[in-house]
Amino acid sequence: QVAMEYCKKYGSDKVRVLSLVKNRGKGGAVRMGVFSSRGKKILMADADGATKFADIEKVEEGLKNLQPWPNQMAISCGSRAHLEKDSVAKRSYFRTLLMYGFHFLVWFLCVKEIRDTQCGFKLLTREAALRTFSTLHIERWAFDVELLYIAQRLKIPIAEVAVNWTEIEGSKLVPFWSWLQMGRDLLFIRLRYMTGAWQLERRKCN
């Protein structure tokens, strides 16, 4: 509703709101946004404002430092890894255990180069966004991991850049069940690409 008001105020050429008839998960929604975007660079950002748009200069610098971009493809990821010690101090033992368990699975099964795969602040060149998102299968919370796994397999250069981040209440993640689902998705990513069930080729965009 807030976004629609901005649409009316500034016009749909500057602000567009996309609606999904069926809930496709966060990954499915972001994928639709990417394929509807028009810029040379595409920024993913969570709607809760946990990461401020002022930090776009940091991720832009990270992208710039990756030049020359092979086939105009590069990705710059905002990261909260530098805040991990503080966040551990505020979390319960159980949530800390789940966090480290998830980080280990991500590292062991999928992505070794990036410490924080789940920060929702990512800047991609248009070519990198279209190439990775057209291959994407996971539509739930772990879609970021598959995105970076695909990028690594395709040898797309990736930067990890420290950004400011504030925890916002109201997360839809239910710690145990969400982590269990994400762990299952990580296994799917690794096994299905290893067995050839999923290919690194462009899927039909729907």
PDB file of C-alpha atoms in Angstrom:
ATOM      1  CA  GLN A   1       0.000   0.000   0.000  1.00  0.00           C
ATOM      2  CA  VAL A   2       2.872   2.378   0.850  1.00  0.00           C
ATOM      3  CA  ALA A   3       4.637   1.468  -2.394  1.00  0.00           C
ATOM      4  CA  MET A   4       1.441   2.059  -4.369  1.00  0.00           C
ATOM      5  CA  GLU A   5       1.243   5.581  -2.938  1.00  0.00           C
ATOM      6  CA  TYR A   6       4.806   6.245  -4.170  1.00  0.00           C
ATOM      7  CA  CYS A   7       3.735   4.861  -7.549  1.00  0.00           C
ATOM      8  CA  LYS A   8       0.896   7.391  -7.748  1.00  0.00           C
ATOM      9  CA  LYS A   9       3.139  10.220  -6.557  1.00  0.00           C
ATOM     10  CA  TYR A  10       6.163   9.662  -8.840  1.00  0.00           C
ATOM     11  CA  GLY A  11       4.659   7.704 -11.731  1.00  0.00           C
ATOM     12  CA  SER A  12       5.141   4.072 -12.766  1.00  0.00           C
ATOM     13  CA  ASP A  13       8.127   4.979 -14.940  1.00  0.00           C
ATOM     14  CA  LYS A  14      10.096   5.576 -11.695  1.00  0.00           C
ATOM     15  CA  VAL A  15       8.391   3.336  -9.129  1.00  0.00           C
ATOM     16  CA  ARG A  16       6.695   0.087 -10.048  1.00  0.00           C
ATOM     17  CA  VAL A  17       4.874  -2.381  -7.815  1.00  0.00           C
ATOM     18  CA  LEU A  18       4.681  -5.984  -8.969  1.00  0.00           C
ATOM     19  CA  SER A  19       2.006  -8.330  -7.635  1.00  0.00           C
ATOM     20  CA  LEU A  20       2.160 -12.113  -7.577  1.00  0.00           C
ATOM     21  CA  VAL A  21      -1.157 -13.928  -7.816  1.00  0.00           C
ATOM     22  CA  LYS A  22       0.317 -16.842  -5.852  1.00  0.00           C
ATOM     23  CA  ASN A  23       2.906 -16.648  -3.059  1.00  0.00           C
ATOM     24  CA  ARG A  24       6.164 -17.755  -4.709  1.00  0.00           C
ATOM     25  CA  GLY A  25       8.412 -17.214  -1.689  1.00  0.00           C
ATOM     26  CA  LYS A  26      11.069 -14.543  -1.304  1.00  0.00           C
ATOM     27  CA  GLY A  27      13.232 -16.026  -4.064  1.00  0.00           C
ATOM     28  CA  GLY A  28      10.329 -16.167  -6.506  1.00  0.00           C
ATOM     29  CA  ALA A  29       9.364 -12.561  -5.755  1.00  0.00           C
ATOM     30  CA  VAL A  30      12.924 -11.248  -6.148  1.00  0.00           C
ATOM     31  CA  ARG A  31      13.316 -13.242  -9.367  1.00  0.00           C
ATOM     32  CA  MET A  32      10.202 -11.575 -10.799  1.00  0.00           C
ATOM     33  CA  GLY A  33      11.575  -8.179  -9.773  1.00  0.00           C
ATOM     34  CA  VAL A  34      14.904  -8.858 -11.489  1.00  0.00           C
ATOM     35  CA  PHE A  35      13.253  -9.879 -14.756  1.00  0.00           C
ATOM     36  CA  SER A  36      11.064  -6.763 -14.629  1.00  0.00           C
ATOM     37  CA  SER A  37      13.972  -4.410 -13.944  1.00  0.00           C
ATOM     38  CA  ARG A  38      15.407  -2.037 -16.533  1.00  0.00           C
ATOM     39  CA  GLY A  39      18.734  -0.784 -15.157  1.00  0.00           C
ATOM     40  CA  LYS A  40      22.322  -1.651 -16.041  1.00  0.00           C
ATOM     41  CA  LYS A  41      22.828  -2.521 -12.374  1.00  0.00           C
ATOM     42  CA  ILE A  42      20.233  -4.244 -10.215  1.00  0.00           C
ATOM     43  CA  LEU A  43      20.040  -3.855  -6.431  1.00  0.00           C
ATOM     44  CA  MET A  44      18.280  -6.306  -4.124  1.00  0.00           C
ATOM     45  CA  ALA A  45      17.270  -4.804  -0.770  1.00  0.00           C
ATOM     46  CA  ASP A  46      15.004  -6.048   2.015  1.00  0.00           C
ATOM     47  CA  ALA A  47      11.882  -3.979   2.600  1.00  0.00           C
ATOM     48  CA  ASP A  48      12.362  -3.759   6.378  1.00  0.00           C
ATOM     49  CA  GLY A  49      15.188  -1.233   6.044  1.00  0.00           C
ATOM     50  CA  ALA A  50      17.701  -3.320   8.018  1.00  0.00           C
ATOM     51  CA  THR A  51      20.338  -2.106   5.555  1.00  0.00           C
ATOM     52  CA  LYS A  52      20.251   1.555   4.597  1.00  0.00           C
ATOM     53  CA  PHE A  53      20.337   2.723   0.974  1.00  0.00           C
ATOM     54  CA  ALA A  54      23.236   4.998   1.867  1.00  0.00           C
ATOM     55  CA  ASP A  55      25.391   1.853   1.787  1.00  0.00           C
ATOM     56  CA  ILE A  56      24.807   1.485  -1.944  1.00  0.00           C
ATOM     57  CA  GLU A  57      28.019   3.464  -2.465  1.00  0.00           C
ATOM     58  CA  LYS A  58      29.946   0.728  -0.631  1.00  0.00           C
ATOM     59  CA  VAL A  59      28.558  -2.114  -2.745  1.00  0.00           C
ATOM     60  CA  GLU A  60      29.029  -0.022  -5.903  1.00  0.00           C
ATOM     61  CA  GLU A  61      32.678   0.414  -4.968  1.00  0.00           C
ATOM     62  CA  GLY A  62      32.943  -3.338  -4.430  1.00  0.00           C
ATOM     63  CA  LEU A  63      31.506  -3.916  -7.895  1.00  0.00           C
ATOM     64  CA  LYS A  64      33.862  -1.364  -9.441  1.00  0.00           C
ATOM     65  CA  ASN A  65      36.901  -3.019  -7.836  1.00  0.00           C
ATOM     66  CA  LEU A  66      36.077  -6.289  -9.642  1.00  0.00           C
ATOM     67  CA  GLN A  67      36.682  -4.734 -13.078  1.00  0.00           C
ATOM     68  CA  PRO A  68      37.320  -5.823 -15.751  1.00  0.00           C
ATOM     69  CA  TRP A  69      34.082  -7.815 -15.565  1.00  0.00           C
ATOM     70  CA  PRO A  70      34.110 -11.021 -17.648  1.00  0.00           C
ATOM     71  CA  ASN A  71      31.187 -10.810 -20.089  1.00  0.00           C
ATOM     72  CA  GLN A  72      30.023  -7.731 -18.113  1.00  0.00           C
ATOM     73  CA  MET A  73      29.133 -10.007 -15.162  1.00  0.00           C
ATOM     74  CA  ALA A  74      29.929  -9.200 -11.507  1.00  0.00           C
ATOM     75  CA  ILE A  75      28.182  -9.302  -8.116  1.00  0.00           C
ATOM     76  CA  SER A  76      28.781  -7.233  -4.980  1.00  0.00           C
ATOM     77  CA  CYS A  77      27.268  -8.591  -1.742  1.00  0.00           C
ATOM     78  CA  GLY A  78      26.568  -6.564   1.359  1.00  0.00           C
ATOM     79  CA  SER A  79      27.833  -8.442   4.420  1.00  0.00           C
ATOM     80  CA  ARG A  80      27.092  -8.516   8.147  1.00  0.00           C
ATOM     81  CA  ALA A  81      29.977 -10.886   8.928  1.00  0.00           C
ATOM     82  CA  HIS A  82      31.873  -8.094  10.718  1.00  0.00           C
ATOM     83  CA  LEU A  83      28.939  -7.766  13.158  1.00  0.00           C
ATOM     84  CA  GLU A  84      28.823 -11.467  14.045  1.00  0.00           C
ATOM     85  CA  LYS A  85      30.488 -11.190  17.488  1.00  0.00           C
ATOM     86  CA  ASP A  86      28.010  -8.550  18.646  1.00  0.00           C
ATOM     87  CA  SER A  87      25.025 -10.486  17.316  1.00  0.00           C
ATOM     88  CA  VAL A  88      26.160 -13.686  19.072  1.00  0.00           C
ATOM     89  CA  ALA A  89      26.283 -11.811  22.387  1.00  0.00           C
ATOM     90  CA  LYS A  90      22.606 -10.802  21.970  1.00  0.00           C
ATOM     91  CA  ARG A  91      21.292 -14.154  20.719  1.00  0.00           C
ATOM     92  CA  SER A  92      20.185 -17.161  22.725  1.00  0.00           C
ATOM     93  CA  TYR A  93      22.484 -20.198  22.777  1.00  0.00           C
ATOM     94  CA  PHE A  94      19.999 -22.128  20.608  1.00  0.00           C
ATOM     95  CA  ARG A  95      19.786 -19.443  17.922  1.00  0.00           C
ATOM     96  CA  THR A  96      23.589 -19.096  17.920  1.00  0.00           C
ATOM     97  CA  LEU A  97      23.930 -22.860  17.455  1.00  0.00           C
ATOM     98  CA  LEU A  98      21.483 -22.766  14.525  1.00  0.00           C
ATOM     99  CA  MET A  99      23.359 -19.837  12.966  1.00  0.00           C
ATOM    100  CA  TYR A 100      26.750 -21.550  13.123  1.00  0.00           C
ATOM    101  CA  GLY A 101      25.224 -24.817  11.917  1.00  0.00           C
ATOM    102  CA  PHE A 102      23.725 -23.073   8.891  1.00  0.00           C
ATOM    103  CA  HIS A 103      26.985 -21.246   8.129  1.00  0.00           C
ATOM    104  CA  PHE A 104      28.847 -24.560   8.238  1.00  0.00           C
ATOM    105  CA  LEU A 105      26.388 -26.221   5.858  1.00  0.00           C
ATOM    106  CA  VAL A 106      26.606 -23.301   3.427  1.00  0.00           C
ATOM    107  CA  TRP A 107      30.426 -23.496   3.498  1.00  0.00           C
ATOM    108  CA  PHE A 108      30.574 -27.296   3.332  1.00  0.00           C
ATOM    109  CA  LEU A 109      27.948 -27.831   0.629  1.00  0.00           C
ATOM    110  CA  CYS A 110      27.747 -24.739  -1.529  1.00  0.00           C
ATOM    111  CA  VAL A 111      29.582 -21.434  -1.100  1.00  0.00           C
ATOM    112  CA  LYS A 112      33.076 -21.163   0.359  1.00  0.00           C
ATOM    113  CA  GLU A 113      34.143 -17.652  -0.667  1.00  0.00           C
ATOM    114  CA  ILE A 114      31.377 -15.569   0.950  1.00  0.00           C
ATOM    115  CA  ARG A 115      30.972 -15.435   4.741  1.00  0.00           C
ATOM    116  CA  ASP A 116      27.477 -13.891   4.736  1.00  0.00           C
ATOM    117  CA  THR A 117      25.326 -15.270   1.930  1.00  0.00           C
ATOM    118  CA  GLN A 118      21.996 -14.189   3.451  1.00  0.00           C
ATOM    119  CA  CYS A 119      22.331 -10.405   3.654  1.00  0.00           C
ATOM    120  CA  GLY A 120      19.532  -9.077   1.432  1.00  0.00           C
ATOM    121  CA  PHE A 121      21.621  -6.202   0.050  1.00  0.00           C
ATOM    122  CA  LYS A 122      23.213  -7.303  -3.224  1.00  0.00           C
ATOM    123  CA  LEU A 123      24.189  -5.352  -6.349  1.00  0.00           C
ATOM    124  CA  LEU A 124      24.514  -7.188  -9.663  1.00  0.00           C
ATOM    125  CA  THR A 125      25.362  -6.103 -13.174  1.00  0.00           C
ATOM    126  CA  ARG A 126      22.392  -6.679 -15.432  1.00  0.00           C
ATOM    127  CA  GLU A 127      24.196  -9.481 -17.275  1.00  0.00           C
ATOM    128  CA  ALA A 128      25.078 -11.287 -14.027  1.00  0.00           C
ATOM    129  CA  ALA A 129      21.525 -10.920 -12.682  1.00  0.00           C
ATOM    130  CA  LEU A 130      19.870 -12.302 -15.807  1.00  0.00           C
ATOM    131  CA  ARG A 131      22.377 -15.164 -16.117  1.00  0.00           C
ATOM    132  CA  THR A 132      22.082 -16.314 -12.503  1.00  0.00           C
ATOM    133  CA  PHE A 133      18.371 -15.731 -11.947  1.00  0.00           C
ATOM    134  CA  SER A 134      17.475 -17.496 -15.188  1.00  0.00           C
ATOM    135  CA  THR A 135      19.161 -20.615 -13.751  1.00  0.00           C
ATOM    136  CA  LEU A 136      17.673 -20.318 -10.243  1.00  0.00           C
ATOM    137  CA  HIS A 137      15.411 -23.065  -8.841  1.00  0.00           C
ATOM    138  CA  ILE A 138      15.083 -22.360  -5.099  1.00  0.00           C
ATOM    139  CA  GLU A 139      12.249 -19.942  -4.341  1.00  0.00           C
ATOM    140  CA  ARG A 140      12.406 -19.859  -0.548  1.00  0.00           C
ATOM    141  CA  TRP A 141      14.878 -18.274   1.907  1.00  0.00           C
ATOM    142  CA  ALA A 142      17.932 -20.208   0.664  1.00  0.00           C
ATOM    143  CA  PHE A 143      17.703 -18.759  -2.854  1.00  0.00           C
ATOM    144  CA  ASP A 144      20.666 -16.441  -2.066  1.00  0.00           C
ATOM    145  CA  VAL A 145      22.884 -19.490  -1.563  1.00  0.00           C
ATOM    146  CA  GLU A 146      21.901 -21.017  -4.903  1.00  0.00           C
ATOM    147  CA  LEU A 147      22.409 -17.628  -6.566  1.00  0.00           C
ATOM    148  CA  LEU A 148      26.005 -17.417  -5.280  1.00  0.00           C
ATOM    149  CA  TYR A 149      26.612 -21.119  -5.941  1.00  0.00           C
ATOM    150  CA  ILE A 150      25.632 -20.567  -9.581  1.00  0.00           C
ATOM    151  CA  ALA A 151      27.853 -17.463  -9.754  1.00  0.00           C
ATOM    152  CA  GLN A 152      30.820 -19.431  -8.399  1.00  0.00           C
ATOM    153  CA  ARG A 153      30.270 -22.275 -10.857  1.00  0.00           C
ATOM    154  CA  LEU A 154      30.080 -19.769 -13.719  1.00  0.00           C
ATOM    155  CA  LYS A 155      33.217 -18.000 -12.398  1.00  0.00           C
ATOM    156  CA  ILE A 156      31.382 -14.683 -12.017  1.00  0.00           C
ATOM    157  CA  PRO A 157      33.543 -12.446  -9.765  1.00  0.00           C
ATOM    158  CA  ILE A 158      31.960 -11.730  -6.371  1.00  0.00           C
ATOM    159  CA  ALA A 159      32.862  -9.029  -3.832  1.00  0.00           C
ATOM    160  CA  GLU A 160      31.811  -9.107  -0.172  1.00  0.00           C
ATOM    161  CA  VAL A 161      31.463  -5.642   1.347  1.00  0.00           C
ATOM    162  CA  ALA A 162      30.771  -4.761   5.001  1.00  0.00           C
ATOM    163  CA  VAL A 163      27.542  -2.760   5.406  1.00  0.00           C
ATOM    164  CA  ASN A 164      25.675  -1.301   8.359  1.00  0.00           C
ATOM    165  CA  TRP A 165      22.798  -3.471   9.516  1.00  0.00           C
ATOM    166  CA  THR A 166      20.101  -3.154  12.173  1.00  0.00           C
ATOM    167  CA  GLU A 167      17.968  -6.071  13.344  1.00  0.00           C
ATOM    168  CA  ILE A 168      14.316  -5.265  12.697  1.00  0.00           C
ATOM    169  CA  GLU A 169      11.588  -7.031  14.650  1.00  0.00           C
ATOM    170  CA  GLY A 170       8.863  -8.894  12.791  1.00  0.00           C
ATOM    171  CA  SER A 171      10.957 -11.446  10.877  1.00  0.00           C
ATOM    172  CA  LYS A 172       8.937 -14.219   9.256  1.00  0.00           C
ATOM    173  CA  LEU A 173      11.731 -16.708   9.929  1.00  0.00           C
ATOM    174  CA  VAL A 174      10.726 -19.259  12.572  1.00  0.00           C
ATOM    175  CA  PRO A 175      14.197 -20.254  13.842  1.00  0.00           C
ATOM    176  CA  PHE A 176      14.094 -24.072  13.996  1.00  0.00           C
ATOM    177  CA  TRP A 177      11.695 -24.863  11.135  1.00  0.00           C
ATOM    178  CA  SER A 178      13.089 -22.206   8.795  1.00  0.00           C
ATOM    179  CA  TRP A 179      16.654 -23.386   9.391  1.00  0.00           C
ATOM    180  CA  LEU A 180      15.531 -27.004   8.835  1.00  0.00           C
ATOM    181  CA  GLN A 181      13.913 -26.044   5.530  1.00  0.00           C
ATOM    182  CA  MET A 182      16.975 -24.048   4.488  1.00  0.00           C
ATOM    183  CA  GLY A 183      19.252 -26.971   5.394  1.00  0.00           C
ATOM    184  CA  ARG A 184      17.168 -29.241   3.192  1.00  0.00           C
ATOM    185  CA  ASP A 185      17.367 -26.730   0.348  1.00  0.00           C
ATOM    186  CA  LEU A 186      21.181 -26.600   0.681  1.00  0.00           C
ATOM    187  CA  LEU A 187      21.319 -30.369   0.236  1.00  0.00           C
ATOM    188  CA  PHE A 188      19.040 -30.080  -2.806  1.00  0.00           C
ATOM    189  CA  ILE A 189      21.309 -27.429  -4.352  1.00  0.00           C
ATOM    190  CA  ARG A 190      24.465 -29.520  -3.979  1.00  0.00           C
ATOM    191  CA  LEU A 191      23.009 -32.917  -4.904  1.00  0.00           C
ATOM    192  CA  ARG A 192      20.866 -31.813  -7.827  1.00  0.00           C
ATOM    193  CA  TYR A 193      23.683 -29.901  -9.526  1.00  0.00           C
ATOM    194  CA  MET A 194      26.160 -32.727  -8.806  1.00  0.00           C
ATOM    195  CA  THR A 195      23.846 -35.361 -10.292  1.00  0.00           C
ATOM    196  CA  GLY A 196      22.929 -33.193 -13.277  1.00  0.00           C
ATOM    197  CA  ALA A 197      19.254 -32.963 -12.276  1.00  0.00           C
ATOM    198  CA  TRP A 198      19.753 -29.192 -12.378  1.00  0.00           C
ATOM    199  CA  GLN A 199      21.876 -27.752 -15.174  1.00  0.00           C
ATOM    200  CA  LEU A 200      23.753 -24.462 -15.388  1.00  0.00           C
ATOM    201  CA  GLU A 201      21.717 -23.326 -18.341  1.00  0.00           C
ATOM    202  CA  ARG A 202      19.111 -20.654 -18.783  1.00  0.00           C
ATOM    203  CA  ARG A 203      15.661 -21.727 -17.644  1.00  0.00           C
ATOM    204  CA  LYS A 204      12.509 -20.396 -19.191  1.00  0.00           C
ATOM    205  CA  CYS A 205      11.473 -17.233 -17.316  1.00  0.00           C
ATOM    206  CA  ASN A 206       7.895 -17.518 -16.106  1.00  0.00           C
TER     207      ASN A 206
END
